[in-house]
Amino acid sequence: AAVHAYREAARSHSWPVRVFRVAAVVVALVMAVAAFSVTARPMASIVPSRDGSRAFFAALPSLGASNDASLLRAASKLHVSSGYGLFRRMTGVGRGLNQVARPEIILQGSADGHTWEELEFRHKPGDPRSPPTWVAPHQPRLDWQMWFAALGSYRNNPWLLNLVVRLLQGHPEVLALMYEERWPSSWPSSPPPGGKGAGSGGGLGPPKFVRAQRYEYDFEPPQPPAANRGGAASGGEGVSGDLDGSNGRNESWWRRRYTDEYLPVVSLENASIKAYMTQQGWAWPGRYLERKAIPEESDSWQRWLRGWPYGA
């Protein structure tokens, strides 16, 4: 900038013109610094630590704290620069700077309304100790829809309430969409609607109560193997299992934070549930579809593929 200002002044034959050209260079320089400072600030959201964000901001050019604040307020109204990305919110950018907060709905079932156990899906984040699964080229439709449902309310996703009702009714074709190997074994198996035997559904017992809670997920930061992070679970009152805290052996893939109740407790005895299902035109108790048996060789291949490359 100094060299450019010198050249502009040197090629001028009068002092007023020289002053004007040097002033124009200075103004352009100030505007460039301000524009860079404003447009670069959203990039701080990808800096992984608070100390790193401080260092990032310290490296940015500044016109003074008060001037920077005024400039940012003016730029925000004009949308000069914004953090953006494909599905920015649902892919993990939280409300605060450097906060990763992927929203996830966690279904919980209970046989007595007091002790709750999580109903796990095959692919979406649930148990913090479960690694991400390999799904390509398959798209797990239900898990994917649960991800979108976490962005809003169950009132905007009536299919979710239908899913919960079918789980309560013990429909084998719906239970098969869940992680059957991790389904709670303490619930007694019962015949599904239609009078068919429960054995065709793999012997999974339906819960009597279901609720949904919303969490924000982030990857567990890498730590040395010898580090003992300790800590107790904080997965909500009455939830069984040490899911939210590390077990001290650095085995957690995710860390999560409870945010709010997504769906209150639902049971088949709720008259409002039956009325809602009827209003939506969904059958009550529902049409039963007999689950076709899967050849043993194909079933073994599918189970291996689901666990690859983690050996789960």
XYZ file of N, CA and C in Angstrom, residues 108-110 119 159-178 192-193 204-211 266-268 285-286:
117
model
N -37.001 -43.277 24.358
C -36.822 -44.067 25.569
C -38.113 -44.805 25.874
N -37.978 -46.075 26.243
C -39.132 -46.891 26.568
C -39.092 -47.351 28.007
N -40.259 -47.696 28.520
C -40.361 -48.131 29.908
C -41.514 -49.107 30.044
N -34.119 -46.670 23.221
C -34.437 -47.478 22.048
C -33.493 -47.037 20.937
N -45.640 -38.345 11.470
C -45.197 -39.718 11.248
C -44.437 -40.257 12.459
N -43.785 -39.358 13.218
C -43.018 -39.787 14.381
C -43.935 -40.348 15.461
N -45.083 -39.712 15.648
C -46.048 -40.227 16.620
C -46.609 -41.565 16.155
N -46.797 -41.716 14.856
C -47.238 -42.999 14.306
C -46.189 -44.078 14.575
N -44.914 -43.724 14.422
C -43.831 -44.664 14.717
C -43.874 -45.097 16.175
N -44.055 -44.141 17.076
C -44.093 -44.454 18.507
C -45.261 -45.387 18.825
N -46.420 -45.128 18.228
C -47.587 -45.980 18.472
C -47.330 -47.395 17.984
N -46.708 -47.543 16.813
C -46.433 -48.890 16.287
C -45.402 -49.612 17.154
N -44.465 -48.868 17.736
C -43.526 -49.492 18.669
C -44.254 -49.970 19.917
N -45.178 -49.169 20.415
C -45.961 -49.565 21.587
C -46.831 -50.779 21.292
N -47.325 -50.878 20.056
C -48.157 -52.012 19.666
C -47.332 -53.251 19.354
N -46.029 -53.081 19.191
C -45.162 -54.224 18.937
C -45.215 -54.745 17.523
N -45.420 -53.885 16.536
C -45.432 -54.327 15.141
C -44.044 -54.839 14.749
N -43.930 -56.090 14.338
C -42.608 -56.634 13.994
C -41.917 -55.885 12.873
N -42.692 -55.428 11.863
C -42.060 -54.740 10.742
C -41.512 -53.385 11.168
N -42.033 -52.821 12.261
C -41.509 -51.563 12.784
C -40.350 -51.833 13.737
N -40.488 -52.846 14.568
C -39.394 -53.214 15.468
C -38.146 -53.600 14.687
N -38.350 -54.150 13.473
C -37.205 -54.554 12.657
C -36.392 -53.366 12.176
N -36.965 -52.170 12.210
C -36.222 -50.977 11.810
C -35.275 -50.499 12.900
N -35.474 -51.002 14.115
C -34.643 -50.597 15.235
C -33.429 -51.515 15.342
N -48.435 -59.288 18.382
C -48.741 -58.003 17.763
C -50.187 -57.930 17.320
N -50.668 -56.756 16.913
C -52.047 -56.631 16.421
C -52.293 -57.568 15.251
N -39.153 -59.628 20.218
C -38.930 -58.362 20.902
C -40.207 -57.936 21.611
N -40.068 -57.604 22.891
C -41.216 -57.149 23.647
C -41.383 -55.649 23.537
N -42.588 -55.163 23.288
C -42.793 -53.717 23.168
C -42.834 -53.053 24.539
N -42.463 -51.798 24.622
C -42.600 -51.064 25.883
C -44.054 -50.667 26.110
N -44.376 -50.289 27.332
C -45.714 -49.791 27.639
C -45.781 -48.272 27.576
N -44.625 -47.650 27.712
C -44.549 -46.196 27.654
C -43.351 -45.804 26.793
N -43.508 -44.742 26.041
C -42.408 -44.213 25.225
C -42.396 -42.694 25.374
N -41.203 -42.145 25.467
C -41.013 -40.698 25.462
C -39.807 -40.388 24.595
N -45.972 -41.256 26.192
C -47.086 -41.738 25.376
C -47.338 -43.201 25.714
N -48.597 -43.578 25.823
C -48.985 -44.975 26.005
C -50.245 -45.239 25.197
N -50.546 -46.516 24.987
C -51.721 -46.869 24.198
C -53.016 -46.583 24.939
N -56.037 -50.766 15.798
C -54.640 -50.704 16.242
C -53.605 -50.713 15.136
N -54.037 -50.964 13.899
C -53.062 -50.922 12.816
C -53.012 -52.232 12.062
